[in-house]
């Protein structure tokens, strides 16, 4: 046996101590996704508009957010804005994660809407539907379905990105890991615990999106 | 303006960029008339049909429906389209609705008819197209011919004054063409005004009151089907017909 410098036997006894931090990670992620979905839907719809006045702001938003690091965005909101408003840690993390994900989700929605065959809109219009009716009844329901797999992917990225909140001292998984790890002189052991928690959370997220995808595709099955 | 002309098209010109796809098209369709448009691909026949439903816009000329000139900017086009049913080459059924769901969608959403009434009417239509047993099937579980029949029923559910068919059988397997044509013949017999873009010679001869031959964006020849098919006057019509006969 090679003698490893780590004490893996200590992992089980520390494992449950991370539970509150894991819940915090989940909370930041869930709220961030929620904000991101709202922003993303609005920005995605705006980008599809033929009116420049509507589509350009959305273009700008996506360009800026996708072109700069999330960590920088988080710092701008938490430290940069502090002169004007001091936003508490958790809301700052949620807002940053929401705004960041909104840009990617906007692109997911836009892509999904554009992937619906032109004939669908034409068929809807030929029945006498207005543009808005055809969007609401025909295009969006199909687009949402197509957006599920890339959205699931984005949610997993958001969950992992929530670890950046540790830099502004939100007590989530990674911060907890570093605190316990350094105080107990067991950094590797605690990092492994964090990895297991992240894996469990992302796996659950994957399972949920797979289930939703399956449920929504019932009309594709041949009955 | 003549009475009984449900559609009047005058001097229609359409360009895609520099491409001149419809060149000074004028023709009328009377109530209950069945007009078949033939022509090679790229001759502008589908574009013309789509202009009548305002899925495309011509740059010049006028289209009147029911003796009203439709101004594309000033009119609520969705109201015009309620009167003009359209059947597409690729069916364009809504995949997230069942056959019944597809048929009631227009009446319920557009005409705001109650769902119960719309379903009753849809069931009549399903019987008319012979698909009562496919009522609750999603489009993915229907054959091409069944899809197209549902698409016809979907358009009919709006009780349109005119039905436009854009190559309704062109993407069907040969053995499925007959069932769609028979629904269309049935419709013609009931007095529906129809404009049909198709290569189906048998259908044109049996049902059409008039055949229009288009070439390079122009109406080259028109007349009753026997005359067009038996003794076309125009050289291009002759050449085209000899290719598809």
mmCIF file with all atom_site columns, C-alpha atoms in Angstrom, chain A residues 118-120 122-130 133 136-138 141-142 145 218-223, chain B residues 50 53 78 81-82 84 86 88 92-97 105 109-110 112 136-138 140-141 154 158:
data_model
loop_
_atom_site.group_PDB
_atom_site.id
_atom_site.type_symbol
_atom_site.label_atom_id
_atom_site.label_alt_id
_atom_site.label_comp_id
_atom_site.label_asym_id
_atom_site.label_entity_id
_atom_site.label_seq_id
_atom_site.pdbx_PDB_ins_code
_atom_site.Cartn_x
_atom_site.Cartn_y
_atom_site.Cartn_z
_atom_site.occupancy
_atom_site.B_iso_or_equiv
_atom_site.pdbx_formal_charge
_atom_site.auth_seq_id
_atom_site.auth_comp_id
_atom_site.auth_asym_id
_atom_site.auth_atom_id
_atom_site.pdbx_PDB_model_num
ATOM 1  C CA . UNK A 1 118 ? -41.394 28.783 -41.090 1.00 0.00 ? 118 UNK A CA 1
ATOM 2  C CA . UNK A 1 119 ? -44.385 26.744 -42.226 1.00 0.00 ? 119 UNK A CA 1
ATOM 3  C CA . UNK A 1 120 ? -45.721 26.615 -38.678 1.00 0.00 ? 120 UNK A CA 1
ATOM 4  C CA . UNK A 1 122 ? -47.510 30.457 -42.032 1.00 0.00 ? 122 UNK A CA 1
ATOM 5  C CA . UNK A 1 123 ? -50.095 27.814 -41.179 1.00 0.00 ? 123 UNK A CA 1
ATOM 6  C CA . UNK A 1 124 ? -51.077 29.761 -38.067 1.00 0.00 ? 124 UNK A CA 1
ATOM 7  C CA . UNK A 1 125 ? -51.351 33.025 -40.004 1.00 0.00 ? 125 UNK A CA 1
ATOM 8  C CA . UNK A 1 126 ? -53.348 31.350 -42.769 1.00 0.00 ? 126 UNK A CA 1
ATOM 9  C CA . UNK A 1 127 ? -55.953 30.386 -40.156 1.00 0.00 ? 127 UNK A CA 1
ATOM 10 C CA . UNK A 1 128 ? -56.349 34.085 -39.401 1.00 0.00 ? 128 UNK A CA 1
ATOM 11 C CA . UNK A 1 129 ? -54.207 34.209 -36.288 1.00 0.00 ? 129 UNK A CA 1
ATOM 12 C CA . UNK A 1 130 ? -52.397 37.397 -35.436 1.00 0.00 ? 130 UNK A CA 1
ATOM 13 C CA . UNK A 1 133 ? -51.434 34.436 -31.381 1.00 0.00 ? 133 UNK A CA 1
ATOM 14 C CA . UNK A 1 136 ? -48.222 32.144 -28.176 1.00 0.00 ? 136 UNK A CA 1
ATOM 15 C CA . UNK A 1 137 ? -50.166 29.135 -29.405 1.00 0.00 ? 137 UNK A CA 1
ATOM 16 C CA . UNK A 1 138 ? -47.953 27.601 -32.068 1.00 0.00 ? 138 UNK A CA 1
ATOM 17 C CA . UNK A 1 141 ? -44.953 25.795 -27.055 1.00 0.00 ? 141 UNK A CA 1
ATOM 18 C CA . UNK A 1 142 ? -42.774 24.025 -29.619 1.00 0.00 ? 142 UNK A CA 1
ATOM 19 C CA . UNK A 1 145 ? -39.764 21.981 -25.810 1.00 0.00 ? 145 UNK A CA 1
ATOM 20 C CA . UNK A 1 218 ? -45.392 12.671 -25.677 1.00 0.00 ? 218 UNK A CA 1
ATOM 21 C CA . UNK A 1 219 ? -46.742 14.032 -28.955 1.00 0.00 ? 219 UNK A CA 1
ATOM 22 C CA . UNK A 1 220 ? -43.680 12.733 -30.786 1.00 0.00 ? 220 UNK A CA 1
ATOM 23 C CA . UNK A 1 221 ? -44.468 9.176  -29.875 1.00 0.00 ? 221 UNK A CA 1
ATOM 24 C CA . UNK A 1 222 ? -46.471 7.164  -32.340 1.00 0.00 ? 222 UNK A CA 1
ATOM 25 C CA . UNK A 1 223 ? -49.698 6.109  -30.736 1.00 0.00 ? 223 UNK A CA 1
ATOM 26 C CA . UNK B 2 50  ? -49.044 33.003 -51.355 1.00 0.00 ? 50  UNK B CA 1
ATOM 27 C CA . UNK B 2 53  ? -53.170 34.919 -48.804 1.00 0.00 ? 53  UNK B CA 1
ATOM 28 C CA . UNK B 2 78  ? -55.462 38.343 -40.175 1.00 0.00 ? 78  UNK B CA 1
ATOM 29 C CA . UNK B 2 81  ? -56.877 35.410 -44.028 1.00 0.00 ? 81  UNK B CA 1
ATOM 30 C CA . UNK B 2 82  ? -59.797 34.033 -42.006 1.00 0.00 ? 82  UNK B CA 1
ATOM 31 C CA . UNK B 2 84  ? -59.026 32.378 -47.287 1.00 0.00 ? 84  UNK B CA 1
ATOM 32 C CA . UNK B 2 86  ? -54.640 27.517 -47.322 1.00 0.00 ? 86  UNK B CA 1
ATOM 33 C CA . UNK B 2 88  ? -49.508 23.631 -47.922 1.00 0.00 ? 88  UNK B CA 1
ATOM 34 C CA . UNK B 2 92  ? -47.590 22.241 -41.693 1.00 0.00 ? 92  UNK B CA 1
ATOM 35 C CA . UNK B 2 93  ? -49.784 20.572 -39.112 1.00 0.00 ? 93  UNK B CA 1
ATOM 36 C CA . UNK B 2 94  ? -49.149 21.688 -35.548 1.00 0.00 ? 94  UNK B CA 1
ATOM 37 C CA . UNK B 2 95  ? -47.148 18.774 -34.083 1.00 0.00 ? 95  UNK B CA 1
ATOM 38 C CA . UNK B 2 96  ? -48.059 19.565 -30.482 1.00 0.00 ? 96  UNK B CA 1
ATOM 39 C CA . UNK B 2 97  ? -51.795 19.173 -31.122 1.00 0.00 ? 97  UNK B CA 1
ATOM 40 C CA . UNK B 2 105 ? -57.414 25.600 -33.084 1.00 0.00 ? 105 UNK B CA 1
ATOM 41 C CA . UNK B 2 109 ? -58.560 30.882 -30.954 1.00 0.00 ? 109 UNK B CA 1
ATOM 42 C CA . UNK B 2 110 ? -59.509 33.077 -33.870 1.00 0.00 ? 110 UNK B CA 1
ATOM 43 C CA . UNK B 2 112 ? -63.675 32.497 -30.311 1.00 0.00 ? 112 UNK B CA 1
ATOM 44 C CA . UNK B 2 136 ? -56.816 11.813 -31.033 1.00 0.00 ? 136 UNK B CA 1
ATOM 45 C CA . UNK B 2 137 ? -53.665 10.968 -32.951 1.00 0.00 ? 137 UNK B CA 1
ATOM 46 C CA . UNK B 2 138 ? -50.768 13.372 -33.035 1.00 0.00 ? 138 UNK B CA 1
ATOM 47 C CA . UNK B 2 140 ? -46.390 12.115 -35.953 1.00 0.00 ? 140 UNK B CA 1
ATOM 48 C CA . UNK B 2 141 ? -48.690 9.094  -35.938 1.00 0.00 ? 141 UNK B CA 1
ATOM 49 C CA . UNK B 2 154 ? -58.171 22.453 -40.362 1.00 0.00 ? 154 UNK B CA 1
ATOM 50 C CA . UNK B 2 158 ? -62.699 28.332 -40.419 1.00 0.00 ? 158 UNK B CA 1
#
